[in-house]
Short mmCIF file of C-alpha atoms and ligand atoms in Angstrom, two decimals:
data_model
loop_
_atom_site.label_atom_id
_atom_site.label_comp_id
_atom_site.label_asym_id
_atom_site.label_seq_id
_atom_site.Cartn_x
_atom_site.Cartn_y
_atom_site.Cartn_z
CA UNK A 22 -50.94 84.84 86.53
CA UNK A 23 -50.79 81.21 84.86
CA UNK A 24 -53.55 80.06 82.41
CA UNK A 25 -57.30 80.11 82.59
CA UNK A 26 -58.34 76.83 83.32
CA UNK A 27 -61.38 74.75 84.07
CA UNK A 28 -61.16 71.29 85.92
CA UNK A 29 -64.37 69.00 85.55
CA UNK A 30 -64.97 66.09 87.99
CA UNK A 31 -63.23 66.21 91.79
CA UNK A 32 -63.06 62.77 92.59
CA UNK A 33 -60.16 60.20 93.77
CA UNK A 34 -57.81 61.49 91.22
CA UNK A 35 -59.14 65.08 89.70
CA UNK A 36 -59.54 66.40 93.35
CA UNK A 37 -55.56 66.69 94.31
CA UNK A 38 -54.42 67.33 90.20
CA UNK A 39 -57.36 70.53 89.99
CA UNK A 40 -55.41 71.50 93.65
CA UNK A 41 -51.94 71.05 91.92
CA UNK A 42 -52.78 73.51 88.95
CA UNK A 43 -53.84 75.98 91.77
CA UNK A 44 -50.85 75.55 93.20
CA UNK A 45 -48.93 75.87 90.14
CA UNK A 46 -50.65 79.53 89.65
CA UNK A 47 -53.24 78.64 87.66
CA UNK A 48 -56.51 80.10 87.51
CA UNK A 49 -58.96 77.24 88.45
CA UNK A 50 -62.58 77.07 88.27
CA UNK A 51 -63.97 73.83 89.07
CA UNK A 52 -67.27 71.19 88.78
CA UNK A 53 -68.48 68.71 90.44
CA UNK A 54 -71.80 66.53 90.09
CA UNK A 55 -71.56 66.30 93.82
CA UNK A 56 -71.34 70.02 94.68
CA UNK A 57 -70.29 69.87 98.37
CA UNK A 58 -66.97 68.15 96.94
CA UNK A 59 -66.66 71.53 94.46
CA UNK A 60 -67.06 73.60 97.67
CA UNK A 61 -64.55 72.30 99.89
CA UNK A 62 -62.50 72.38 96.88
CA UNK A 63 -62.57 75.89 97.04
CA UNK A 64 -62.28 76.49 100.47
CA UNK A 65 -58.85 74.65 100.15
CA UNK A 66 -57.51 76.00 96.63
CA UNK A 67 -59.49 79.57 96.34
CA UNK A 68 -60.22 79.93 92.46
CA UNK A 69 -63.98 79.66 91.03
CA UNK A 70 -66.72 76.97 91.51
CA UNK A 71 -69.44 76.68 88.89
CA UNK A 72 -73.08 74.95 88.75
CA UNK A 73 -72.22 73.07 84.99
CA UNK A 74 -69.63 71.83 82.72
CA UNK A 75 -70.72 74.77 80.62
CA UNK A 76 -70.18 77.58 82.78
CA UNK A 77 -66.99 76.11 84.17
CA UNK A 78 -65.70 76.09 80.51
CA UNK A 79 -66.64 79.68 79.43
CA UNK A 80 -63.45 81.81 79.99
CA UNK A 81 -60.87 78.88 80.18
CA UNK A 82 -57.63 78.47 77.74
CA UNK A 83 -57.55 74.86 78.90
CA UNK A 84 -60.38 72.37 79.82
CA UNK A 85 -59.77 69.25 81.50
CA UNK A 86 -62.23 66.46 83.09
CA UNK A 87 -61.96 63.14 84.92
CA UNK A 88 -64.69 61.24 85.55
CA UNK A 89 -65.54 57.77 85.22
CA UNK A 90 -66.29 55.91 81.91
CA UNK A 91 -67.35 56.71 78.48
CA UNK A 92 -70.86 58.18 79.29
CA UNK A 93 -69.91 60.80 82.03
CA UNK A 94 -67.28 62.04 79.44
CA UNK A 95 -70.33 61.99 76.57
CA UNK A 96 -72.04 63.96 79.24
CA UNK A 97 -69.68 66.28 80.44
CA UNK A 98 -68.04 66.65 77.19
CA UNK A 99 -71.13 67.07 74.50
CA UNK A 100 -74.38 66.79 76.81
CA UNK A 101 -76.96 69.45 77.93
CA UNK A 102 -74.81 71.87 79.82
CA UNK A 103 -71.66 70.45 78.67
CA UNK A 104 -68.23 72.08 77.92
CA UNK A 105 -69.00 72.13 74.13
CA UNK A 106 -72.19 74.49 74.67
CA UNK A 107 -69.60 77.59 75.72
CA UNK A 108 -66.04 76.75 75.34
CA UNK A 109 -63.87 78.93 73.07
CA UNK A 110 -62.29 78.95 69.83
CA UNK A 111 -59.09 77.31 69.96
CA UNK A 112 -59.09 75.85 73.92
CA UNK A 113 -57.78 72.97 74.37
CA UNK A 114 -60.17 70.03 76.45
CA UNK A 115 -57.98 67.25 77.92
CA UNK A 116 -59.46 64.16 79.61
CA UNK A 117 -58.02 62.22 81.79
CA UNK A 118 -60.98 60.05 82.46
CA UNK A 119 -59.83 56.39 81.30
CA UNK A 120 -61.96 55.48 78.49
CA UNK A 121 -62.24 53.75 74.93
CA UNK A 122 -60.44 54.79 72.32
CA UNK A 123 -63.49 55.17 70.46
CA UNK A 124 -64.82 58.26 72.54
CA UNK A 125 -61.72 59.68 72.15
CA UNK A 126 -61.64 59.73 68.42
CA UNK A 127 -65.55 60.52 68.16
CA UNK A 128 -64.94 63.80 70.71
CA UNK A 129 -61.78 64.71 69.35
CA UNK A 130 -63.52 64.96 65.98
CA UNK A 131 -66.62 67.03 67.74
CA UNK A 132 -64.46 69.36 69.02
CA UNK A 133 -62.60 69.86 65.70
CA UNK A 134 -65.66 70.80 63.97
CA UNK A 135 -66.24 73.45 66.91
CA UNK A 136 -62.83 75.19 66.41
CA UNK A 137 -61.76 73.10 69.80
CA UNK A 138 -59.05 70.70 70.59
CA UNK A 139 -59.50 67.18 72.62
CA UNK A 140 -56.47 65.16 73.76
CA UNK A 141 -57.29 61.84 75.61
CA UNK A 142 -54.62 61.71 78.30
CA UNK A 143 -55.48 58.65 80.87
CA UNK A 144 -53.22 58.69 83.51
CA UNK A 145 -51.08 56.06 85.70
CA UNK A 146 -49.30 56.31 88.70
CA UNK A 147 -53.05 56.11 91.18
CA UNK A 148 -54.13 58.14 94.13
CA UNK A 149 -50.91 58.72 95.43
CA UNK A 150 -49.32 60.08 92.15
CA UNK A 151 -52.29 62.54 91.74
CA UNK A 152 -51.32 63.75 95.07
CA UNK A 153 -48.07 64.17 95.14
CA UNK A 154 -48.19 65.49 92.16
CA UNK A 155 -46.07 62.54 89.81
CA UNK A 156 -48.85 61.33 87.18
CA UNK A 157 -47.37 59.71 83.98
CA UNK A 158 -49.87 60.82 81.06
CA UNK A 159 -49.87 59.12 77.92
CA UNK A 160 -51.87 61.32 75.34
CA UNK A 161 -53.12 61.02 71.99
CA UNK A 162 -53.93 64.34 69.95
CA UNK A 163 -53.13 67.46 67.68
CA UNK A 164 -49.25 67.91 67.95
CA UNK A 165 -49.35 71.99 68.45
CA UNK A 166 -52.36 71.74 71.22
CA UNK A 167 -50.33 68.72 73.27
CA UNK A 168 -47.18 71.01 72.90
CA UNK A 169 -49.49 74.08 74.61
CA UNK A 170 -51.36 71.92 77.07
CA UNK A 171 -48.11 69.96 78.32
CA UNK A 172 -46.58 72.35 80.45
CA UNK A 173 -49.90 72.89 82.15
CA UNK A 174 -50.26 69.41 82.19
CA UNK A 175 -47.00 68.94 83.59
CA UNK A 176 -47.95 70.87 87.52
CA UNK A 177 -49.65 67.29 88.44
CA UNK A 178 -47.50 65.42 86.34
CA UNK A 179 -43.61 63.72 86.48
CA UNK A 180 -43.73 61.99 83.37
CA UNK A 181 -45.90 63.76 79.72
CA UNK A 182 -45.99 61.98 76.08
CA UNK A 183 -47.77 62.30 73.25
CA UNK A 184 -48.09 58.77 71.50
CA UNK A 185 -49.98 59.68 68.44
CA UNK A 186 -53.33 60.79 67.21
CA UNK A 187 -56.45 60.50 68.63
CA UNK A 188 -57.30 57.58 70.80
CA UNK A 189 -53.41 56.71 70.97
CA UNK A 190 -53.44 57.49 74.73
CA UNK A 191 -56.12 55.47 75.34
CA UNK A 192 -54.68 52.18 73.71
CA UNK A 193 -51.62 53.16 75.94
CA UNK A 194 -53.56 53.01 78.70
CA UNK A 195 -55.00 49.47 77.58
CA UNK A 196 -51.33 48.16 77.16
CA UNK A 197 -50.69 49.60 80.60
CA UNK A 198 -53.90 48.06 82.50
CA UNK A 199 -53.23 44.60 80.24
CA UNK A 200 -49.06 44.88 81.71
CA UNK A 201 -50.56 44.74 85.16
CA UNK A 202 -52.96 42.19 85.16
CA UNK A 203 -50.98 39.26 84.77
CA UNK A 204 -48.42 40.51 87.01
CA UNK A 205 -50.87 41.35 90.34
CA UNK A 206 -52.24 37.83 90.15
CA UNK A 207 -48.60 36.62 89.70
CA UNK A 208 -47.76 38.16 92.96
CA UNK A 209 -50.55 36.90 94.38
CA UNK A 210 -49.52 33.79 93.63
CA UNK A 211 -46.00 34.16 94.60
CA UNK A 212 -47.19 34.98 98.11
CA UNK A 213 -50.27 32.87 98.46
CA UNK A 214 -47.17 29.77 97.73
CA UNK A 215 -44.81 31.31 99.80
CA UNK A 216 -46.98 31.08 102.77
CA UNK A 217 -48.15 27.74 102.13
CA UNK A 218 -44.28 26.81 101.96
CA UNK A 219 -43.43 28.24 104.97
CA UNK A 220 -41.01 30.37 104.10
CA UNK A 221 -40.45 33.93 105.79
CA UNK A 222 -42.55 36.64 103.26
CA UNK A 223 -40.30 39.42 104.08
CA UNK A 224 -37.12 37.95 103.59
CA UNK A 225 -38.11 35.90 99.94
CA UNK A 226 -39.46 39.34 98.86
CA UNK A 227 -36.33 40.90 99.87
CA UNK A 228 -33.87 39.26 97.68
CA UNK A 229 -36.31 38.39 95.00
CA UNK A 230 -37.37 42.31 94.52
CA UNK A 231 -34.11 42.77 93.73
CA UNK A 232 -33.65 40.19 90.76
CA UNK A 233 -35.95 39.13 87.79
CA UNK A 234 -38.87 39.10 89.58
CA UNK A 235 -39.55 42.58 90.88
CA UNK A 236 -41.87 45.25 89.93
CA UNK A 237 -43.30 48.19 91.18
CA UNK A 238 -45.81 45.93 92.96
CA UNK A 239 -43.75 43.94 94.29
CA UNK A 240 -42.07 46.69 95.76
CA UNK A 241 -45.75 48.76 97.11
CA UNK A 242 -47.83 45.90 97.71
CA UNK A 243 -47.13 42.40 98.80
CA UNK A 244 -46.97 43.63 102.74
CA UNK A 245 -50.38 44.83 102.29
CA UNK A 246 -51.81 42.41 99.96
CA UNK A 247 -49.90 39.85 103.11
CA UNK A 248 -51.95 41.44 105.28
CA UNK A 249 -55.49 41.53 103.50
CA UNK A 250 -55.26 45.52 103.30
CA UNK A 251 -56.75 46.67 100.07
CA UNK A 252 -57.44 50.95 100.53
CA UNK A 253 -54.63 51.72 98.00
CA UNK A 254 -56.53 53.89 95.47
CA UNK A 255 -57.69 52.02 91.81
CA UNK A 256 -60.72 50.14 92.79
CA UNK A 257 -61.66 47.01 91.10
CA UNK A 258 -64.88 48.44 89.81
CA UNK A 259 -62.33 50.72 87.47
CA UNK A 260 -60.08 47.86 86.96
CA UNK A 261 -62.79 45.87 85.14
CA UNK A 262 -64.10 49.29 83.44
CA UNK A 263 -60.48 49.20 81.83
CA UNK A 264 -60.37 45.22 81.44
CA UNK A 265 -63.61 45.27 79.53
CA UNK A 266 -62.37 48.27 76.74
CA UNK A 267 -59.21 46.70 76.49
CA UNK A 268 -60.38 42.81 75.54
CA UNK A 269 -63.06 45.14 73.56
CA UNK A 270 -60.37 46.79 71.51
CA UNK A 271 -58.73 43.63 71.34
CA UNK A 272 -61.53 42.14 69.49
CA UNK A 273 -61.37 44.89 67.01
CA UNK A 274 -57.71 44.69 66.27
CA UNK A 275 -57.08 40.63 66.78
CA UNK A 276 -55.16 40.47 69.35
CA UNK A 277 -55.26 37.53 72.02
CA UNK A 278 -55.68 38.44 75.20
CA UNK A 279 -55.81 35.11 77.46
CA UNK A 280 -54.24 36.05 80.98
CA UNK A 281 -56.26 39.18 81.05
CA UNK A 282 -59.68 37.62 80.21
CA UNK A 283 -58.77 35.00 82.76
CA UNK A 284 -57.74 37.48 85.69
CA UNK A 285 -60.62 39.69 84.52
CA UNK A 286 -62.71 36.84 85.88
CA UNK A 287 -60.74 36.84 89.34
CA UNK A 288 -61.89 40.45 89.66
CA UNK A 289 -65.67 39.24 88.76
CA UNK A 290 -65.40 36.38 92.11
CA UNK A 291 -63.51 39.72 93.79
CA UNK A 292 -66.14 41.88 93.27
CA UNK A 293 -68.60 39.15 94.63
CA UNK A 294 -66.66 38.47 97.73
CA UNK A 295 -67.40 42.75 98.43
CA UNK A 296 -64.42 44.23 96.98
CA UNK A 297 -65.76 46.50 94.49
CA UNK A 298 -64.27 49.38 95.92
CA UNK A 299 -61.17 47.18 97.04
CA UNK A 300 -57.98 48.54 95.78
CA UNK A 301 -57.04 46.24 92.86
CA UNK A 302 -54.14 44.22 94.60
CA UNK A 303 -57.36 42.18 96.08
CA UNK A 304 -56.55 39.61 93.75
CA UNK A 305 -54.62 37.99 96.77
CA UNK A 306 -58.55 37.34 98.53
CA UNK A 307 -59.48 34.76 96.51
CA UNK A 308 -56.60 33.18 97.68
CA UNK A 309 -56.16 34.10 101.21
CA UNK A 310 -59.40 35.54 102.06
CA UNK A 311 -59.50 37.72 104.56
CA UNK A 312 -60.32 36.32 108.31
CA UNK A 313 -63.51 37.30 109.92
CA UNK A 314 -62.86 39.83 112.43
P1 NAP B 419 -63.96 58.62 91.44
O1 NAP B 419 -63.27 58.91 92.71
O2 NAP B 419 -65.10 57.67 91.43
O3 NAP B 419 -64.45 60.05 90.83
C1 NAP B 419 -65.21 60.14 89.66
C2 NAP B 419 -65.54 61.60 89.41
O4 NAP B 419 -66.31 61.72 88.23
C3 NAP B 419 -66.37 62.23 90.53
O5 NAP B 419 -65.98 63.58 90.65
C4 NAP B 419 -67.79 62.10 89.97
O6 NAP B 419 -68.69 63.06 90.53
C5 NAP B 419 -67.54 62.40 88.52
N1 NAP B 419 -68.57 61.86 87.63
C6 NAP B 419 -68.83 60.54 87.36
N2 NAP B 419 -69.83 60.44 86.49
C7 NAP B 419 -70.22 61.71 86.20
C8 NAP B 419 -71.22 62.25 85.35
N3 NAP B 419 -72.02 61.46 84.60
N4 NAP B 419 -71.35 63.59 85.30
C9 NAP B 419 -70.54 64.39 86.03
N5 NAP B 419 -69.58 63.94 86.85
C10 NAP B 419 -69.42 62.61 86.92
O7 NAP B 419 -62.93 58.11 90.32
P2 NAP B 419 -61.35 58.31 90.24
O8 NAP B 419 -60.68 57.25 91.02
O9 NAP B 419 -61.01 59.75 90.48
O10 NAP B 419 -61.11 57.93 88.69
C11 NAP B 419 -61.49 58.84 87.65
C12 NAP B 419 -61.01 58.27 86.32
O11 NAP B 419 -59.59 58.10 86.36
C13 NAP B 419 -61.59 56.89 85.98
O12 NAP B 419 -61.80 56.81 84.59
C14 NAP B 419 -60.50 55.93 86.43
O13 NAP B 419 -60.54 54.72 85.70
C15 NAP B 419 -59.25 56.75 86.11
N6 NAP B 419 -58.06 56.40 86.92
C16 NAP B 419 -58.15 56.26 88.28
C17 NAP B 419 -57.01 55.93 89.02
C18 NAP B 419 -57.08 55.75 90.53
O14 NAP B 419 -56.08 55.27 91.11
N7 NAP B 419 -58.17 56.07 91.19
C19 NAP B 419 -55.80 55.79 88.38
C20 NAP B 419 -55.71 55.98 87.00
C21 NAP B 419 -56.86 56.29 86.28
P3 NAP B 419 -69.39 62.80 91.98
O15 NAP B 419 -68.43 63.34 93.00
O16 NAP B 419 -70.64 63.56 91.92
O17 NAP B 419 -69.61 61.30 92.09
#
C-alpha cells in the first residue's frame, strides 16, 4: 500500500510531485494555504486533505513541503499548527522549498531534538520536470533517513543525491541558480546580436547548439525568448529569492560573485518592466522588449 505520506504546499511545483506520489501508491494527505487548490487536488489524486500542517503530518512516515522562501517553511515547519506540533518519532520531513542554507541547518537541528529528521532537498528541472515526473534533487541530511526517503523521493524524481549534511542541498542549489545566471543573459545576448546582424536565428542556433556553445537553454529557450514568450515555469520573483541567498551565502564564505550580482540587477529592471511572474528567460526584454500589441 506504499508509505504514509503528507505533502505541504500545492503550488507550481508541489501540485504535480504530491499527484506523482499518488500515483506511485502512496498514501497522500495534502495542505494547502489556499484550500480550493487542496480540494481539486483531491478530486484528481483521491487520498486525504487536511485544514493544517499539523494534522496533515499526524499519521505520515514521510513529510514533505514546498512553499516559497524561508518564512513559509519557518511557518509550516515550526509555527502554530505546524508539522512539528504532531509529527512522529522517527518521520522523516523533506523540503523542497528553495531556501537558505541557514533554515536548513536551524530546522534540521529542531527536528533532531524532536526525535524527527529534516533533509533540505531543492529541486531543478522547473514546472515541466515536476510534471512529468523528472526532478533532479540535491539533498543535504542524515545518511540513513536520505537512504529511506529516496525511493519515495524518487516517484517525482529522475535524478536523487545526497551531497552532505545539513544545508548541503541548499548550497547546491545556489551553485545551480549562480550556473544559470550568467548563461541566460549570455543567450540573450547571443540572440539580441544575432538579430541585429542579420543573420537567420534558427539556423546560427542550429549549428552552434551543437558545439561549445550549447546548453540546455539554448536548446528550450531561444525560440521563445525570440519571440518575447516568457510562461515557462520559474518566475523571476523566485529567481531573485535564490539570487539574493546565494550572493548572501557568498558573503559569508568569500566568494566573488560578479556576473550574478550584475544579472541579478537585469532581473530588478525585469521585474520593473512587469515581469515578476515572467518565466526567467525574460532577460532577453531588456533587450528586445516586447512590442505593444
Ligand atoms: P508557487 O506556485 O508560488 O507555490 C507556492 C506554494 O507555497 C503554494 O502552495 C502556496 O500556497 C504555498 N505557501 C507559500 N507561503 C506559504 C505559507 N506562509 N504558508 C503556507 N503555504 C504557503 O511556487 P512554486 O513555483 O511551486 O515554487 C515553490 C518552491 O520551489 C520555491 O521555493 C521555488 O523557488 C522552488 N522552485 C520552483 C521551480 C519552478 O520552476 N517553479 C523550480 C525549482 C524550484 P497558496 O496556494 O495558498 O499560495
Amino acid at each position: 500500500m506504499g508509505f504514509r505520506t503528507a505533502f505541504i504546499g500545492l503550488g507550481t511545483m508541489g501540485y504535480p510531485m504530491a499527484g506523482h506520489l499518488a500515483k506511485a501508491g502512496h498514501q497522500v494527505t495534502v495542505y494547502n494555504r489556499t484550500a480550493e487548490k487542496a480540494a481539486h487536488w483531491q478530486q484528481t489524486h483521491g487520498g486525504h486533505t487536511a485544514a493544517t500542517p499539523a494534522q496533515a503530518a499526524q499519521d505520515a512516515e514521510f513529510i514533505f513541503t514546498c512553499v516559497g522562501n524561508d518564512d513559509d517553511l519557518r511557518q509550516v515547519i515550526a509555527g502554530t499548527g505546524g508539522v512539528f506540533e504532531t509529527a512522529q518519532t522517527g518521520s522523516v520531513i523533506i523540503d523542497h522549498t528553495t531556501t537558505s542554507a541557514i533554515v536548513a541547518r536551524e530546522l534540521a537541528e529542531a527536528a533532531q531534538q524532536r526525535g524527527l529528521f529534516f533533509i533540505d532537498a531543492p529541486v531543478s528541472g522547473g514546472q515541466a520536470g515536476a510534471q512529468n515526473g523528472t526532478l533532479t534533487v540535491m539533498a543535504g541530511g542524515d545518511p540513513a533517513a536520505f537512504a529511506r526517503a529516496e525511493p519515495v523521493i524518487r516517484s517525482f524524481a529522475a535524478s536523487v543525491k545526497l551531497i552532505g549534511p545539513a544545508g548541503y542541498g541548499q548550497l547546491t542549489k545556489m551553485v545551480n541558480q549562480i550556473c544559470i545566471t550568467g548563461l541566460v543573459q549570455a543567450l540573450s545576448e547571443g540572440i539580441h546580436f544575432a538579430k541585429h546582424a542579420g543573420l537567420d536565428i534558427a539556423l546560427v542556433m542550429d549549428v552552434i547548439s551543437k558545439g561549445a556553445a550549447s546548453s540546455w537553454q539554448m536548446q528550450n529557450r531561444w525560440q521563445t525568448m525570440e519571440k518575447n514568450e516568457f510562461n515557462f515555469g520559474f518566475a523571476v520573483d523566485w529567481m531573485r529569492k535564490d539570487l539574493g541567498i546565494a550572493m548572501q551565502e557568498a558573503q559569508r564564505n568569500g566568494s566573488s560573485l560578479p556576473v550574478t550580482k550584475l544579472v541579478d540587477g537585469y532581473y530588478a529592471e525585469v521585474q520593473q518592466m512587469g515581469g515578476r511572474r515572467w518565466d526567467t528567460s525574460s532577460l532577453i526584454a531588456r533587450l528586445e522588449p516586447p512590442k505593444k500589441q
